Amino acid sequence: MIDSMRMALFIIIVLSLVNFAHYNMSLNIFRERMIDTALERTTNYTSRTLQDVNDTYAYASQVLAELYAYKIQQDYNPADILLDLKEKEKSLSVKNIGLIDIRSNLYLDSLGRILSIDTSSERDRWIQDFLEMPQDYRYYFYDPDNLEYETLYSFYYDHKIKNKSKQVIGILGVGINYDEFYNRIQALDEGIDVSFLTKKGEIRLPKSIKGKSIYSLYPHVSKEKFQSIENENQIIWKHNANESFLFYFHYLKDINRVLLLKINVTDYYNQSRRQHFYSFLLGVALTIIVVLINLSASIYQSNRLKRAAFYDSLTHCRNRNYLDSQIKKYRYWQKIRQTEYSMIAFDIDHFKSINDTFGHSEGDRVLKQVAEIANSCLRDSDEFIRWGGDEFIILLNMNAQHAVNIANRIKENVEQETLVSLSIGITDISVKDSFKSAMKRADSALYDAKENGRNQVRVR
């Protein structure tokens, strides 16, 4: 039984480890699927949002460029242009509209400013850069560090203004707030944070954390991974005891900035982890139940086999096999010899005539009845064995003098409750006795009882 329990425990441990491995594997698969689904959904939406914003304001800047191409070639009052730009800003719901008149060397915008242009200055260097570009349109992120130009902090959609001869005579720029883009992303999921960074890892938007390093804010982001973003998008999984995040880095070549999407997947991950953990517990519980059922069935079968091997099927007392395999073993018999034990041997008087007269079924009934009566007079520690036929042996932890009382009780009860009698022989078991020598004396005492009239107890 101990071996069966050890095996059951081993099986439970092994299958629990298998379940635990499956639990971890399921979580890893969930993370991969979440990257493939949640991240793909977010990045697709972000890409579409960027494209929609770009298409909208690129078209707006083109239309305005064509409109102001005519106006700046006429004699105009700068104040009227400022008012007109302000109206266009309100109608488009943008942050700023800037107009550059190259011939007048002026910059005018919807914020009401009129500035002289100096393309050699840091502020206006971008104008010369754009003029030298072959394309007529560009998408640009203007994020100056100078507080003087803080109000110009915007995504700009610039378009060259040309006359009929295709000469560039100005630039029209439409600037939108970061919030315009950010709010559209938030419409998808409030758990998404959007940031724009330089290729060196400096955060430029949102302005609340502008100037901070990605490495100080998120120490788990390695420089090696971040520096490879220009060539390949990077996905980083961050999980701690309370929160789980996906970080997606994408390089935007048009504006020379890195887009960072920080996606909070805590609820999704915790929900999945709970589901997988409950599945793990259920798997362990089912494993334990199945193993315990098998163990119980094994113990039951083992006990049945043991009983069939060591018990007499008719009388339900111990059988000859039990005597040979258990009692005659050296250690067991050594214990009997060194303790005050006695042996009783008895059989049923004239049992053969019962079989011959009434048949074997009646003989079996008598054997069973006698065995039940004898067993009722014994203690649990006494060994009651069917030696063979109608002969039985009893081993008691007491000397022969006390064993006589037990033997007489058995004899009298059998005589009172049945129609048969018993002849009984008793002997003490000495230190020098083997089973064979003790049995020989008990059998001799039984023979004396039979020779002297049966239905009596004799000691030798």
Coordinates of C-alpha atoms in Angstrom, one line a residue:
M1 CA 0.0 0.0 0.0
I2 CA 2.9 2.4 0.8
D3 CA 4.4 1.7 -2.6
S4 CA 1.0 2.5 -4.2
M5 CA 0.8 5.7 -2.3
R6 CA 4.3 6.7 -3.3
M7 CA 3.5 5.9 -6.9
A8 CA 0.3 7.9 -6.7
L9 CA 2.1 10.9 -5.2
F10 CA 4.8 10.7 -7.9
I11 CA 2.1 10.6 -10.6
I12 CA 0.3 13.7 -9.1
I13 CA 3.6 15.6 -8.9
V14 CA 4.6 14.8 -12.5
L15 CA 1.2 15.6 -13.9
S16 CA 1.0 18.8 -11.8
L17 CA 4.3 19.8 -13.3
V18 CA 3.0 19.1 -16.7
N19 CA -0.1 21.1 -16.0
F20 CA 2.1 24.0 -14.7
A21 CA 4.2 23.8 -17.8
H22 CA 1.0 23.9 -19.9
Y23 CA -0.2 26.9 -17.8
N24 CA 3.0 28.9 -18.6
M25 CA 3.0 27.8 -22.2
S26 CA -0.7 29.0 -22.5
L27 CA 0.3 32.4 -21.1
N28 CA 3.1 32.7 -23.5
I29 CA 0.8 31.8 -26.4
F30 CA -1.7 34.4 -25.1
R31 CA 1.1 37.1 -25.1
E32 CA 2.0 36.2 -28.6
R33 CA -1.6 36.3 -29.8
M34 CA -2.2 39.5 -27.9
I35 CA 0.8 41.0 -29.8
D36 CA -0.6 39.7 -33.1
T37 CA -4.2 40.9 -32.4
A38 CA -4.3 43.8 -30.0
L39 CA -1.1 45.4 -31.3
E40 CA -2.0 44.8 -34.9
R41 CA -5.4 46.3 -34.4
T42 CA -3.8 49.4 -32.7
T43 CA -1.0 49.9 -35.1
N44 CA -3.4 49.5 -38.1
Y45 CA -5.7 52.1 -36.6
T46 CA -2.8 54.4 -35.8
S47 CA -1.5 54.1 -39.3
R48 CA -5.0 54.8 -40.7
T49 CA -5.3 57.8 -38.4
L50 CA -2.0 59.2 -39.4
Q51 CA -2.9 58.7 -43.1
D52 CA -6.3 60.3 -42.6
V53 CA -4.8 63.3 -40.8
N54 CA -2.1 63.6 -43.5
D55 CA -4.5 63.4 -46.4
T56 CA -6.9 65.9 -44.8
Y57 CA -4.4 68.6 -44.1
A58 CA -2.1 67.9 -47.1
Y59 CA -5.2 68.7 -49.3
A60 CA -6.0 71.7 -47.1
S61 CA -2.5 73.1 -47.5
Q62 CA -2.6 72.5 -51.3
V63 CA -5.9 74.3 -51.7
L64 CA -4.8 77.3 -49.5
A65 CA -1.4 77.4 -51.4
E66 CA -3.3 77.8 -54.7
L67 CA -5.6 80.5 -53.1
Y68 CA -2.8 82.6 -51.7
A69 CA -0.7 82.3 -54.9
Y70 CA -3.0 84.8 -56.3
K71 CA -3.2 87.1 -53.2
I72 CA 0.5 87.5 -52.6
Q73 CA 1.1 88.4 -56.2
Q74 CA -1.2 91.4 -55.7
D75 CA -0.6 94.5 -53.6
Y76 CA -2.0 93.4 -50.3
N77 CA -2.5 94.8 -46.8
P78 CA -0.7 92.5 -44.3
A79 CA -3.5 93.2 -41.8
D80 CA -6.1 91.9 -44.2
I81 CA -4.0 88.7 -44.8
L82 CA -3.8 88.2 -41.0
L83 CA -7.6 88.4 -40.7
D84 CA -8.0 86.0 -43.6
L85 CA -5.6 83.5 -42.1
K86 CA -7.4 83.7 -38.8
E87 CA -10.7 82.9 -40.5
K88 CA -9.2 79.9 -42.3
E89 CA -7.7 78.7 -39.0
K90 CA -11.2 78.7 -37.4
S91 CA -12.9 77.1 -40.4
L92 CA -10.3 74.2 -40.5
S93 CA -10.1 73.9 -36.7
V94 CA -6.3 73.9 -36.8
K95 CA -3.7 75.4 -34.5
N96 CA -2.0 77.7 -36.9
I97 CA -1.8 78.7 -40.6
G98 CA 1.5 80.3 -41.7
L99 CA 2.2 82.1 -44.9
I100 CA 5.7 83.0 -46.3
D101 CA 6.0 85.6 -49.0
I102 CA 9.4 85.1 -50.4
R103 CA 9.3 88.3 -52.6
S104 CA 8.4 90.5 -49.5
N105 CA 10.6 88.4 -47.2
L106 CA 7.7 88.2 -44.7
Y107 CA 6.2 85.5 -42.5
L108 CA 2.5 86.0 -41.5
D109 CA 0.4 83.6 -39.5
S110 CA -3.1 83.2 -38.0
L111 CA -1.7 84.0 -34.6
G112 CA -1.4 87.6 -35.8
R113 CA 2.4 87.7 -36.2
I114 CA 4.3 89.4 -39.0
L115 CA 8.0 88.5 -39.0
S116 CA 10.9 89.2 -41.3
I117 CA 12.5 86.1 -42.7
D118 CA 16.2 85.3 -42.2
T119 CA 17.0 81.9 -43.7
S120 CA 20.4 81.9 -42.2
S121 CA 18.9 81.9 -38.6
E122 CA 18.1 78.7 -36.7
R123 CA 14.5 79.8 -36.6
D124 CA 14.1 80.1 -40.4
R125 CA 16.6 77.6 -41.7
W126 CA 13.8 75.1 -42.5
I127 CA 12.6 77.5 -45.2
Q128 CA 15.7 77.2 -47.2
D129 CA 15.8 73.4 -46.6
F130 CA 12.3 73.1 -47.9
L131 CA 12.9 75.3 -50.9
E132 CA 15.9 73.1 -51.9
M133 CA 13.7 70.0 -51.8
P134 CA 12.4 68.7 -55.2
Q135 CA 8.9 68.0 -53.9
D136 CA 6.2 70.6 -53.5
Y137 CA 4.9 69.2 -50.3
R138 CA 6.2 68.0 -47.0
Y139 CA 4.9 66.7 -43.6
Y140 CA 7.0 68.2 -40.8
F141 CA 7.1 68.1 -37.0
Y142 CA 8.2 71.4 -35.6
D143 CA 9.2 71.0 -32.0
P144 CA 11.5 73.9 -31.1
D145 CA 13.2 74.1 -27.7
N146 CA 13.2 77.9 -27.7
L147 CA 10.3 79.2 -25.5
E148 CA 9.8 82.1 -27.9
Y149 CA 8.5 79.7 -30.5
E150 CA 6.6 77.4 -28.1
T151 CA 3.3 78.4 -29.7
L152 CA 4.5 77.0 -33.0
Y153 CA 4.9 73.5 -31.6
S154 CA 2.9 71.5 -34.2
F155 CA 2.7 69.0 -37.0
Y156 CA 3.0 71.1 -40.1
Y157 CA 1.8 70.4 -43.6
D158 CA 3.8 72.7 -45.9
H159 CA 3.1 73.4 -49.5
K160 CA 5.1 75.5 -52.0
I161 CA 3.3 78.4 -53.6
K162 CA 4.1 78.9 -57.3
N163 CA 3.2 81.4 -59.9
K164 CA 2.1 80.6 -63.4
S165 CA 5.7 80.2 -64.5
K166 CA 6.2 77.5 -61.8
Q167 CA 8.5 79.7 -59.8
V168 CA 8.3 79.3 -56.0
I169 CA 7.0 82.6 -54.5
G170 CA 6.0 81.4 -51.1
I171 CA 5.1 78.6 -48.7
L172 CA 1.8 77.8 -47.0
G173 CA 1.8 75.7 -43.8
V174 CA -1.1 74.3 -41.9
G175 CA -0.2 73.4 -38.3
I176 CA -2.3 71.0 -36.2
N177 CA -2.1 70.2 -32.5
Y178 CA -0.6 67.0 -31.1
D179 CA -4.0 66.7 -29.3
E180 CA -5.8 66.4 -32.6
F181 CA -3.9 63.2 -33.4
Y182 CA -3.7 62.0 -29.8
N183 CA -7.5 62.3 -29.3
R184 CA -8.2 60.2 -32.4
I185 CA -6.0 57.4 -31.0
Q186 CA -7.6 57.7 -27.6
A187 CA -11.0 57.1 -29.3
L188 CA -9.8 53.6 -30.0
D189 CA -8.6 52.7 -26.5
E190 CA -8.0 54.9 -23.5
G191 CA -5.2 52.5 -22.5
I192 CA -3.0 53.7 -25.3
D193 CA -0.4 56.4 -24.7
V194 CA 1.2 58.0 -27.8
S195 CA 4.6 59.6 -27.8
F196 CA 7.1 61.0 -30.4
L197 CA 10.8 60.7 -29.8
T198 CA 14.0 61.5 -31.5
K199 CA 16.3 58.8 -32.8
K200 CA 18.4 59.3 -29.8
G201 CA 15.6 58.5 -27.4
E202 CA 14.6 62.0 -26.3
I203 CA 10.8 62.5 -25.9
R204 CA 9.4 65.5 -27.9
L205 CA 5.7 64.8 -27.4
P206 CA 3.7 64.9 -25.2
K207 CA 5.0 68.2 -23.9
S208 CA 4.4 67.1 -20.3
I209 CA 7.4 64.8 -20.5
K210 CA 9.3 66.6 -23.2
G211 CA 13.1 66.4 -23.0
K212 CA 13.1 63.2 -20.9
S213 CA 15.0 60.1 -22.0
I214 CA 13.2 56.9 -23.0
Y215 CA 15.9 55.0 -21.1
S216 CA 15.2 56.8 -17.8
L217 CA 11.4 56.5 -18.1
Y218 CA 11.4 52.9 -19.2
P219 CA 14.7 51.2 -18.0
H220 CA 13.6 47.9 -19.6
V221 CA 14.1 49.4 -23.1
S222 CA 17.6 48.6 -24.2
K223 CA 19.7 50.9 -26.3
E224 CA 20.5 48.1 -28.7
K225 CA 16.8 47.5 -29.5
F226 CA 15.9 51.2 -29.7
Q227 CA 18.8 52.0 -32.1
S228 CA 17.6 49.3 -34.5
I229 CA 14.1 50.9 -34.8
E230 CA 15.1 52.8 -37.9
N231 CA 15.5 49.5 -39.7
E232 CA 12.9 47.4 -38.0
N233 CA 9.8 48.0 -35.8
Q234 CA 10.4 46.9 -32.2
I235 CA 7.9 45.3 -29.8
I236 CA 8.7 45.1 -26.1
W237 CA 6.6 43.3 -23.4
K238 CA 6.7 44.7 -19.9
H239 CA 5.0 42.9 -17.0
N240 CA 5.2 43.3 -13.3
A241 CA 3.1 42.3 -10.3
N242 CA 0.4 44.9 -11.0
E243 CA 0.5 46.1 -14.6
S244 CA 1.3 44.8 -18.1
F245 CA 2.2 46.9 -21.1
L246 CA 3.1 46.5 -24.8
F247 CA 5.6 49.0 -26.2
Y248 CA 5.5 49.4 -30.0
F249 CA 8.2 51.6 -31.7
H250 CA 7.9 52.7 -35.3
Y251 CA 10.2 55.1 -37.2
L252 CA 8.4 57.8 -39.1
K253 CA 10.7 58.7 -41.9
D254 CA 8.7 61.7 -43.1
I255 CA 9.1 63.6 -39.8
N256 CA 12.3 61.9 -38.6
R257 CA 10.7 60.9 -35.4
V258 CA 10.0 57.6 -33.6
L259 CA 6.4 56.8 -32.8
L260 CA 5.9 55.1 -29.5
L261 CA 2.6 53.4 -28.6
K262 CA 2.4 52.3 -25.0
I263 CA -0.6 50.0 -24.7
N264 CA -2.0 49.0 -21.3
V265 CA -3.0 45.4 -21.5
T266 CA -3.3 44.8 -17.8
D267 CA -7.0 43.9 -17.8
Y268 CA -6.7 41.5 -20.8
Y269 CA -3.6 39.8 -19.3
N270 CA -4.9 39.4 -15.8
Q271 CA -8.2 38.1 -17.1
S272 CA -6.4 35.5 -19.3
R273 CA -4.0 34.7 -16.4
R274 CA -7.0 34.0 -14.1
Q275 CA -8.7 31.8 -16.7
H276 CA -5.5 29.8 -17.4
F277 CA -4.8 29.5 -13.6
Y278 CA -8.3 28.2 -13.0
S279 CA -7.7 25.7 -15.8
F280 CA -4.4 24.8 -14.2
L281 CA -6.1 24.2 -10.8
L282 CA -8.9 22.3 -12.4
G283 CA -6.3 20.1 -14.2
V284 CA -4.5 19.4 -10.9
A285 CA -7.8 18.7 -9.1
L286 CA -8.9 16.3 -11.9
T287 CA -5.4 14.7 -11.8
I288 CA -5.6 14.2 -8.0
I289 CA -9.2 12.8 -8.3
V290 CA -8.3 10.3 -11.1
V291 CA -5.1 9.2 -9.3
L292 CA -7.0 8.8 -6.0
I293 CA -9.7 6.8 -7.7
N294 CA -7.1 4.6 -9.3
L295 CA -5.3 4.3 -6.0
S296 CA -8.5 3.3 -4.2
A297 CA -9.3 0.8 -6.9
S298 CA -5.7 -0.6 -6.7
I299 CA -5.8 -0.8 -2.9
Y300 CA -9.3 -2.5 -3.1
Q301 CA -8.0 -5.0 -5.6
S302 CA -4.9 -5.6 -3.6
N303 CA -6.9 -6.2 -0.5
R304 CA -9.1 -8.6 -2.3
L305 CA -6.1 -10.5 -3.7
K306 CA -4.5 -10.5 -0.3
R307 CA -7.7 -11.8 1.3
A308 CA -8.0 -14.4 -1.4
A309 CA -4.4 -15.4 -0.8
F310 CA -4.4 -15.5 3.0
Y311 CA -8.0 -16.3 4.0
D312 CA -10.0 -19.4 3.7
S313 CA -13.0 -18.8 1.4
L314 CA -15.4 -21.0 3.4
T315 CA -14.6 -20.2 7.0
H316 CA -13.0 -16.7 6.5
C317 CA -10.2 -17.5 8.9
R318 CA -6.5 -17.6 7.9
N319 CA -5.4 -20.3 5.5
R320 CA -2.5 -22.6 5.1
N321 CA -0.8 -20.2 2.7
Y322 CA -0.8 -17.5 5.3
L323 CA 0.8 -19.9 7.8
D324 CA 3.5 -20.8 5.4
S325 CA 4.3 -17.3 4.0
Q326 CA 3.8 -15.2 7.2
I327 CA 3.9 -17.2 10.4
K328 CA 6.7 -19.6 9.5
K329 CA 9.0 -16.7 8.5
Y330 CA 12.0 -16.5 10.8
R331 CA 11.2 -13.1 12.3
Y332 CA 7.6 -13.8 13.0
W333 CA 8.3 -17.2 14.5
Q334 CA 11.2 -15.8 16.4
K335 CA 8.9 -13.3 18.0
I336 CA 6.4 -16.1 19.0
R337 CA 9.2 -18.2 20.5
Q338 CA 10.6 -15.3 22.6
T339 CA 7.1 -14.4 23.9
E340 CA 4.8 -16.4 26.0
Y341 CA 2.8 -18.1 23.2
S342 CA 0.7 -21.3 23.1
M343 CA -0.8 -23.3 20.3
I344 CA -4.3 -24.9 20.2
A345 CA -5.1 -27.5 17.6
F346 CA -8.7 -28.9 17.3
D347 CA -10.9 -30.7 14.9
I348 CA -14.6 -31.7 14.7
D349 CA -15.5 -35.1 16.1
H350 CA -16.9 -37.6 13.6
F351 CA -16.8 -35.0 10.9
K352 CA -16.4 -37.7 8.2
S353 CA -19.7 -39.3 9.1
I354 CA -21.4 -35.9 8.7
N355 CA -20.1 -35.6 5.1
D356 CA -21.0 -39.2 4.4
T357 CA -24.5 -39.0 5.9
F358 CA -25.7 -35.5 5.1
G359 CA -23.4 -34.6 2.2
H360 CA -20.6 -32.1 1.7
S361 CA -22.8 -29.1 1.7
E362 CA -23.9 -29.9 5.3
G363 CA -20.3 -30.5 6.2
D364 CA -19.3 -27.1 4.8
R365 CA -22.1 -25.4 6.8
V366 CA -20.9 -27.1 10.0
L367 CA -17.3 -26.0 9.3
K368 CA -18.4 -22.4 8.8
Q369 CA -20.6 -22.4 12.0
V370 CA -17.8 -23.9 14.1
A371 CA -15.3 -21.4 12.7
E372 CA -17.6 -18.5 13.6
I373 CA -18.1 -19.7 17.1
A374 CA -14.4 -20.2 17.7
N375 CA -13.5 -16.8 16.2
S376 CA -16.1 -15.1 18.5
C377 CA -14.1 -16.4 21.5
L378 CA -10.8 -15.0 20.3
R379 CA -9.1 -11.6 20.4
D380 CA -8.0 -9.6 17.3
S381 CA -4.4 -10.4 18.1
D382 CA -4.9 -14.2 18.1
E383 CA -4.1 -16.1 14.9
F384 CA -6.9 -18.4 13.8
I385 CA -5.9 -20.7 10.9
R386 CA -7.6 -23.5 9.0
W387 CA -4.9 -26.2 8.9
G388 CA -6.8 -28.4 6.5
G389 CA -10.1 -30.3 6.3
D390 CA -11.9 -30.0 9.7
E391 CA -8.7 -29.2 11.6
F392 CA -7.8 -25.7 12.9
I393 CA -4.9 -24.0 14.7
I394 CA -4.9 -21.1 17.1
L395 CA -1.8 -19.2 18.2
L396 CA -2.4 -17.2 21.4
N397 CA -0.2 -14.7 23.3
M398 CA -0.6 -16.6 26.6
N399 CA 0.7 -19.8 28.2
A400 CA -1.1 -23.2 27.9
Q401 CA -2.7 -22.9 31.4
H402 CA -4.6 -19.8 30.3
A403 CA -5.2 -21.1 26.9
V404 CA -7.2 -24.0 28.4
N405 CA -9.9 -21.5 29.5
I406 CA -10.2 -20.3 25.9
A407 CA -10.3 -23.8 24.5
N408 CA -13.0 -24.9 27.0
R409 CA -15.1 -21.8 26.1
I410 CA -14.8 -22.7 22.4
K411 CA -15.7 -26.4 23.1
E412 CA -18.7 -25.5 25.3
N413 CA -20.1 -22.9 22.9
V414 CA -19.8 -25.3 20.0
E415 CA -21.5 -28.1 22.0
Q416 CA -24.4 -25.7 23.0
E417 CA -25.0 -24.1 19.6
T418 CA -24.4 -27.1 17.2
L419 CA -24.9 -30.8 17.1
V420 CA -21.1 -31.5 17.0
S421 CA -18.3 -31.6 19.5
L422 CA -14.6 -30.8 19.4
S423 CA -11.4 -32.5 20.5
I424 CA -8.7 -30.0 21.4
G425 CA -5.0 -30.3 22.1
I426 CA -2.8 -27.5 23.6
T427 CA 0.9 -27.0 24.0
D428 CA 3.3 -24.2 25.1
I429 CA 5.7 -22.8 22.5
S430 CA 9.3 -22.8 23.9
V431 CA 12.3 -20.8 22.8
K432 CA 13.8 -23.9 21.1
D433 CA 10.6 -24.9 19.2
S434 CA 10.2 -24.8 15.5
F435 CA 6.7 -24.6 14.1
K436 CA 7.0 -28.3 13.2
S437 CA 8.0 -29.4 16.8
A438 CA 5.2 -27.3 18.4
M439 CA 2.7 -28.5 16.0
K440 CA 3.7 -32.1 16.7
R441 CA 3.0 -31.7 20.4
A442 CA -0.3 -29.9 19.9
D443 CA -1.3 -32.6 17.4
S444 CA -0.3 -35.3 19.9
A445 CA -2.4 -33.7 22.6
L446 CA -5.4 -33.6 20.2
Y447 CA -4.8 -37.3 19.5
D448 CA -4.9 -38.0 23.3
A449 CA -8.3 -36.1 23.5
K450 CA -9.7 -38.3 20.8
E451 CA -8.3 -41.5 22.3
N452 CA -9.8 -40.7 25.7
G453 CA -13.4 -40.2 24.4
R454 CA -13.4 -37.0 22.3
N455 CA -15.2 -33.7 23.3
Q456 CA -12.4 -32.7 25.7
V457 CA -9.2 -30.6 26.0
R458 CA -5.8 -32.1 26.6
V459 CA -2.5 -30.3 27.2
R460 CA 1.0 -31.5 26.4

